mmCIF file of C-alpha atoms in Angstrom:
data_model
loop_
_atom_site.group_PDB
_atom_site.id
_atom_site.type_symbol
_atom_site.label_atom_id
_atom_site.label_comp_id
_atom_site.label_asym_id
_atom_site.label_seq_id
_atom_site.Cartn_x
_atom_site.Cartn_y
_atom_site.Cartn_z
ATOM 1 C CA UNK A 1 -68.979 35.154 -47.605
ATOM 2 C CA UNK A 2 -67.229 31.998 -46.403
ATOM 3 C CA UNK A 3 -68.579 28.568 -47.119
ATOM 4 C CA UNK A 4 -68.392 25.279 -48.934
ATOM 5 C CA UNK A 5 -69.404 25.030 -52.569
ATOM 6 C CA UNK A 6 -70.332 21.719 -54.132
ATOM 7 C CA UNK A 7 -70.946 21.299 -57.837
ATOM 8 C CA UNK A 8 -72.862 20.234 -59.732
ATOM 9 C CA UNK A 9 -76.126 20.027 -57.764
ATOM 10 C CA UNK A 10 -77.351 17.135 -59.927
ATOM 11 C CA UNK A 11 -75.240 14.620 -61.840
ATOM 12 C CA UNK A 12 -76.100 11.642 -63.989
ATOM 13 C CA UNK A 13 -73.751 8.735 -64.596
ATOM 14 C CA UNK A 14 -73.833 6.244 -67.409
ATOM 15 C CA UNK A 15 -72.816 2.623 -66.891
ATOM 16 C CA UNK A 16 -69.030 2.220 -66.851
ATOM 17 C CA UNK A 17 -68.389 5.926 -66.491
ATOM 18 C CA UNK A 18 -66.318 7.708 -63.870
ATOM 19 C CA UNK A 19 -67.679 11.018 -62.588
ATOM 20 C CA UNK A 20 -66.049 13.677 -60.412
ATOM 21 C CA UNK A 21 -67.829 15.760 -57.793
ATOM 22 C CA UNK A 22 -66.312 19.110 -56.901
ATOM 23 C CA UNK A 23 -65.916 20.545 -53.393
ATOM 24 C CA UNK A 24 -64.306 23.909 -52.685
ATOM 25 C CA UNK A 25 -64.071 25.738 -49.355
ATOM 26 C CA UNK A 26 -62.889 29.248 -48.493
ATOM 27 C CA UNK A 27 -63.049 28.812 -44.717
ATOM 28 C CA UNK A 28 -59.292 28.137 -44.421
ATOM 29 C CA UNK A 29 -60.117 24.765 -42.872
ATOM 30 C CA UNK A 30 -57.444 22.074 -42.742
ATOM 31 C CA UNK A 31 -59.752 19.035 -42.659
ATOM 32 C CA UNK A 32 -62.202 18.010 -45.373
ATOM 33 C CA UNK A 33 -64.601 15.091 -45.647
ATOM 34 C CA UNK A 34 -66.897 13.279 -48.076
ATOM 35 C CA UNK A 35 -70.094 11.590 -46.937
ATOM 36 C CA UNK A 36 -72.772 9.604 -48.657
ATOM 37 C CA UNK A 37 -76.379 9.971 -47.498
ATOM 38 C CA UNK A 38 -78.988 7.339 -48.304
ATOM 39 C CA UNK A 39 -82.598 7.405 -47.064
ATOM 40 C CA UNK A 40 -82.879 5.934 -43.577
ATOM 41 C CA UNK A 41 -79.114 5.410 -43.201
ATOM 42 C CA UNK A 42 -77.772 8.725 -42.034
ATOM 43 C CA UNK A 43 -74.360 9.907 -43.217
ATOM 44 C CA UNK A 44 -71.575 7.462 -43.986
ATOM 45 C CA UNK A 45 -67.952 8.571 -44.296
ATOM 46 C CA UNK A 46 -66.268 7.865 -47.635
ATOM 47 C CA UNK A 47 -62.890 9.637 -47.343
ATOM 48 C CA UNK A 48 -61.348 12.381 -45.248
ATOM 49 C CA UNK A 49 -58.246 14.528 -45.375
ATOM 50 C CA UNK A 50 -56.592 16.276 -42.452
ATOM 51 C CA UNK A 51 -53.918 18.106 -44.456
ATOM 52 C CA UNK A 52 -52.926 18.742 -48.054
ATOM 53 C CA UNK A 53 -51.550 15.717 -49.936
ATOM 54 C CA UNK A 54 -52.854 13.296 -47.332
ATOM 55 C CA UNK A 55 -56.165 11.455 -47.033
ATOM 56 C CA UNK A 56 -57.613 8.365 -45.349
ATOM 57 C CA UNK A 57 -60.357 5.907 -46.203
ATOM 58 C CA UNK A 58 -63.609 6.101 -44.330
ATOM 59 C CA UNK A 59 -66.153 3.349 -43.811
ATOM 60 C CA UNK A 60 -67.276 2.958 -47.443
ATOM 61 C CA UNK A 61 -64.276 3.941 -49.614
ATOM 62 C CA UNK A 62 -64.583 1.101 -52.150
ATOM 63 C CA UNK A 63 -65.412 2.431 -55.602
ATOM 64 C CA UNK A 64 -64.385 5.994 -54.761
ATOM 65 C CA UNK A 65 -61.173 7.998 -55.028
ATOM 66 C CA UNK A 66 -60.092 11.464 -53.866
ATOM 67 C CA UNK A 67 -57.208 13.898 -54.117
ATOM 68 C CA UNK A 68 -56.122 16.819 -51.941
ATOM 69 C CA UNK A 69 -53.645 18.876 -53.946
ATOM 70 C CA UNK A 70 -54.840 22.195 -52.564
ATOM 71 C CA UNK A 71 -56.131 23.161 -49.130
ATOM 72 C CA UNK A 72 -59.324 24.584 -50.635
ATOM 73 C CA UNK A 73 -60.271 21.649 -52.840
ATOM 74 C CA UNK A 74 -61.196 17.998 -52.218
ATOM 75 C CA UNK A 75 -62.755 16.414 -55.333
ATOM 76 C CA UNK A 76 -64.401 12.993 -55.167
ATOM 77 C CA UNK A 77 -64.400 10.584 -58.119
ATOM 78 C CA UNK A 78 -67.103 7.943 -58.244
ATOM 79 C CA UNK A 79 -65.625 5.166 -60.331
ATOM 80 C CA UNK A 80 -67.339 2.487 -62.403
ATOM 81 C CA UNK A 81 -66.404 0.028 -59.635
ATOM 82 C CA UNK A 82 -69.043 1.635 -57.397
ATOM 83 C CA UNK A 83 -72.048 -0.505 -58.306
ATOM 84 C CA UNK A 84 -74.681 1.437 -56.390
ATOM 85 C CA UNK A 85 -73.694 5.099 -56.734
ATOM 86 C CA UNK A 86 -77.166 6.653 -56.589
ATOM 87 C CA UNK A 87 -77.123 8.821 -53.451
ATOM 88 C CA UNK A 88 -76.806 12.325 -52.051
ATOM 89 C CA UNK A 89 -73.121 13.232 -51.621
ATOM 90 C CA UNK A 90 -72.083 15.757 -48.996
ATOM 91 C CA UNK A 91 -68.739 17.489 -48.571
ATOM 92 C CA UNK A 92 -67.759 18.986 -45.217
ATOM 93 C CA UNK A 93 -64.812 20.795 -43.683
ATOM 94 C CA UNK A 94 -63.569 21.648 -40.200
ATOM 95 C CA UNK A 95 -60.721 23.751 -38.844
ATOM 96 C CA UNK A 96 -59.166 20.672 -37.284
ATOM 97 C CA UNK A 97 -60.398 17.130 -36.835
ATOM 98 C CA UNK A 98 -61.769 18.021 -33.371
ATOM 99 C CA UNK A 99 -63.866 20.961 -34.487
ATOM 100 C CA UNK A 100 -67.478 20.816 -35.719
ATOM 101 C CA UNK A 101 -67.901 20.112 -39.402
ATOM 102 C CA UNK A 102 -69.594 22.497 -41.816
ATOM 103 C CA UNK A 103 -71.357 21.134 -44.866
ATOM 104 C CA UNK A 104 -71.988 22.097 -48.456
ATOM 105 C CA UNK A 105 -75.407 21.702 -50.067
ATOM 106 C CA UNK A 106 -74.640 18.380 -51.683
ATOM 107 C CA UNK A 107 -74.630 16.732 -55.099
ATOM 108 C CA UNK A 108 -77.350 14.274 -56.033
ATOM 109 C CA UNK A 109 -75.967 11.517 -58.266
ATOM 110 C CA UNK A 110 -78.239 9.283 -60.308
ATOM 111 C CA UNK A 111 -77.722 6.497 -62.825
ATOM 112 C CA UNK A 112 -78.940 6.902 -66.398
ATOM 113 C CA UNK J 1 -76.247 -2.614 -32.662
ATOM 114 C CA UNK J 2 -75.422 0.781 -34.151
ATOM 115 C CA UNK J 3 -73.069 3.072 -32.221
ATOM 116 C CA UNK J 4 -75.646 5.868 -32.346
ATOM 117 C CA UNK J 5 -79.390 5.265 -32.339
ATOM 118 C CA UNK J 6 -81.936 7.905 -33.298
ATOM 119 C CA UNK J 7 -85.671 7.458 -33.826
ATOM 120 C CA UNK J 8 -86.295 8.360 -37.493
ATOM 121 C CA UNK J 9 -89.848 9.560 -36.834
ATOM 122 C CA UNK J 10 -91.592 11.207 -38.551
ATOM 123 C CA UNK J 11 -92.582 13.433 -35.643
ATOM 124 C CA UNK J 12 -95.496 15.828 -36.145
ATOM 125 C CA UNK J 13 -96.312 18.577 -33.625
ATOM 126 C CA UNK J 14 -98.533 21.694 -33.609
ATOM 127 C CA UNK J 15 -96.949 25.115 -33.817
ATOM 128 C CA UNK J 16 -95.842 26.380 -30.399
ATOM 129 C CA UNK J 17 -95.216 22.911 -28.953
ATOM 130 C CA UNK J 18 -92.036 21.902 -27.147
ATOM 131 C CA UNK J 19 -90.157 19.332 -29.187
ATOM 132 C CA UNK J 20 -87.813 16.744 -27.692
ATOM 133 C CA UNK J 21 -85.378 14.925 -29.975
ATOM 134 C CA UNK J 22 -83.127 12.196 -28.598
ATOM 135 C CA UNK J 23 -80.170 9.969 -29.376
ATOM 136 C CA UNK J 24 -78.621 7.112 -27.463
ATOM 137 C CA UNK J 25 -75.118 5.805 -27.941
ATOM 138 C CA UNK J 26 -72.999 2.869 -26.868
ATOM 139 C CA UNK J 27 -69.430 4.233 -26.947
ATOM 140 C CA UNK J 28 -68.522 5.725 -23.561
ATOM 141 C CA UNK J 29 -65.468 7.411 -25.131
ATOM 142 C CA UNK J 30 -67.600 9.919 -27.057
ATOM 143 C CA UNK J 31 -66.820 13.433 -25.811
ATOM 144 C CA UNK J 32 -68.012 15.812 -28.552
ATOM 145 C CA UNK J 33 -71.737 16.042 -29.270
ATOM 146 C CA UNK J 34 -73.468 17.936 -32.041
ATOM 147 C CA UNK J 35 -76.921 18.558 -33.435
ATOM 148 C CA UNK J 36 -77.441 19.406 -37.089
ATOM 149 C CA UNK J 37 -80.577 20.567 -38.894
ATOM 150 C CA UNK J 38 -81.073 19.515 -42.521
ATOM 151 C CA UNK J 39 -83.707 20.983 -44.787
ATOM 152 C CA UNK J 40 -84.834 18.999 -47.819
ATOM 153 C CA UNK J 41 -82.220 18.889 -50.611
ATOM 154 C CA UNK J 42 -79.749 20.903 -48.515
ATOM 155 C CA UNK J 43 -76.647 20.117 -46.491
ATOM 156 C CA UNK J 44 -76.764 19.760 -42.681
ATOM 157 C CA UNK J 45 -76.387 22.986 -40.727
ATOM 158 C CA UNK J 46 -74.714 22.977 -37.295
ATOM 159 C CA UNK J 47 -77.168 23.935 -34.525
ATOM 160 C CA UNK J 48 -75.472 23.003 -31.275
ATOM 161 C CA UNK J 49 -72.012 21.820 -30.218
ATOM 162 C CA UNK J 50 -71.287 20.479 -26.738
ATOM 163 C CA UNK J 51 -68.167 19.078 -25.173
ATOM 164 C CA UNK J 52 -68.658 16.428 -22.463
ATOM 165 C CA UNK J 53 -71.740 16.589 -20.224
ATOM 166 C CA UNK J 54 -74.162 19.337 -19.356
ATOM 167 C CA UNK J 55 -76.626 21.703 -20.947
ATOM 168 C CA UNK J 56 -76.228 24.387 -23.570
ATOM 169 C CA UNK J 57 -78.853 26.907 -24.575
ATOM 170 C CA UNK J 58 -79.094 29.019 -27.720
ATOM 171 C CA UNK J 59 -82.325 30.920 -28.201
ATOM 172 C CA UNK J 60 -85.187 28.424 -28.513
ATOM 173 C CA UNK J 61 -82.796 25.467 -28.606
ATOM 174 C CA UNK J 62 -81.356 23.552 -25.626
ATOM 175 C CA UNK J 63 -78.942 20.656 -25.917
ATOM 176 C CA UNK J 64 -78.449 18.218 -23.055
ATOM 177 C CA UNK J 65 -75.813 15.527 -22.646
ATOM 178 C CA UNK J 66 -76.089 12.789 -20.018
ATOM 179 C CA UNK J 67 -72.931 10.729 -20.306
ATOM 180 C CA UNK J 68 -73.883 8.424 -17.435
ATOM 181 C CA UNK J 69 -76.958 7.306 -19.385
ATOM 182 C CA UNK J 70 -75.297 7.688 -22.822
ATOM 183 C CA UNK J 71 -78.166 9.878 -23.911
ATOM 184 C CA UNK J 72 -78.351 13.274 -25.602
ATOM 185 C CA UNK J 73 -81.350 15.484 -26.257
ATOM 186 C CA UNK J 74 -82.286 18.567 -28.222
ATOM 187 C CA UNK J 75 -85.269 20.619 -27.039
ATOM 188 C CA UNK J 76 -86.982 23.158 -29.242
ATOM 189 C CA UNK J 77 -89.284 25.629 -27.469
ATOM 190 C CA UNK J 78 -92.136 27.471 -29.172
ATOM 191 C CA UNK J 79 -91.674 25.384 -32.322
ATOM 192 C CA UNK J 80 -92.335 27.092 -35.663
ATOM 193 C CA UNK J 81 -93.235 25.713 -39.103
ATOM 194 C CA UNK J 82 -89.762 26.846 -40.208
ATOM 195 C CA UNK J 83 -88.321 24.271 -37.761
ATOM 196 C CA UNK J 84 -89.705 21.496 -40.014
ATOM 197 C CA UNK J 85 -86.588 19.599 -41.090
ATOM 198 C CA UNK J 86 -84.555 16.487 -40.340
ATOM 199 C CA UNK J 87 -82.454 16.722 -37.169
ATOM 200 C CA UNK J 88 -79.234 14.723 -36.994
ATOM 201 C CA UNK J 89 -77.250 14.012 -33.865
ATOM 202 C CA UNK J 90 -73.517 13.398 -34.227
ATOM 203 C CA UNK J 91 -70.723 12.567 -31.823
ATOM 204 C CA UNK J 92 -67.048 11.686 -31.725
ATOM 205 C CA UNK J 93 -64.196 10.595 -29.519
ATOM 206 C CA UNK J 94 -61.105 12.735 -28.992
ATOM 207 C CA UNK J 95 -59.428 12.706 -32.408
ATOM 208 C CA UNK J 96 -62.016 10.332 -33.819
ATOM 209 C CA UNK J 97 -64.368 10.496 -36.753
ATOM 210 C CA UNK J 98 -67.870 11.870 -36.439
ATOM 211 C CA UNK J 99 -70.628 9.259 -36.067
ATOM 212 C CA UNK J 100 -74.114 10.328 -37.132
ATOM 213 C CA UNK J 101 -77.536 9.145 -36.098
ATOM 214 C CA UNK J 102 -80.102 8.333 -38.800
ATOM 215 C CA UNK J 103 -81.882 11.644 -38.333
ATOM 216 C CA UNK J 104 -85.380 12.448 -37.049
ATOM 217 C CA UNK J 105 -87.843 14.033 -39.469
ATOM 218 C CA UNK J 106 -89.819 16.802 -37.726
ATOM 219 C CA UNK J 107 -92.956 18.480 -39.050
ATOM 220 C CA UNK J 108 -94.408 21.521 -37.246
ATOM 221 C CA UNK J 109 -97.992 22.175 -38.330
ATOM 222 C CA UNK J 110 -99.389 25.751 -38.337
#
C-alpha cells in the first residue's frame, strides 16, 4: 500500500534542542516537500527537493535544515535557531514538480 | 495582497445542501489548480486536479476554473456529514511551487 509515512505523530522540543522529523515515501516519487501549517495561515513551504542530493529553500527555511540522501527519505531538522517551532509539519511528494502533491499525516511539534 | 485568497469560514450547511467553495488569485500565470480536503489532525488529501480552464466532475464534486476572472470553485452536491473538513485550494505556474489558500472550514449538520 503506497503512501507517505511521517513520524513521530507528536514531538516535544526543549529549549536549545534540535529535533528531526522523519518522512518516508514508497510512491517512487522524485520530488519531496516540507510544509508548515499554522492556524489561519494555510501551508507554507519550508524546503523542497526535486532529485536525490539536491534541495532548495522555500519561503520560510530559516531555522530548518534537510537532507535528501535517498529517493525515499527527506528528513527535516528543526534547529534551536527556529524561535517559534510550534506548528503542524506536513511532508508531501509528487512524481515530478508539475504533478499533484500527496501528503503524509503530519507531525505536531510543541515546545516543552 | 496574498497571491491566493480563500474565505476561512467557518461554513455551516444542512445535510443534502449544495456547497460552493471559492478561491481568487492574482497571478495570471497559474495553470495548475487543485482542491484538497483535510480532516482534523490529518494531512491534506487530493480531491480534484485541473489544468487550465474548464470544469471537471468526479462523483458529487465539481471543480471549475475561470482564468479570465482568476476564480476557482469547488461544488459539493448532496453534502454529507462526512464532508465536514477544511478544504484547501492550491495552484501553481508551469514549473513553479504550489501556492495554497488559507482553507475553508466546512461543517455539514445532520
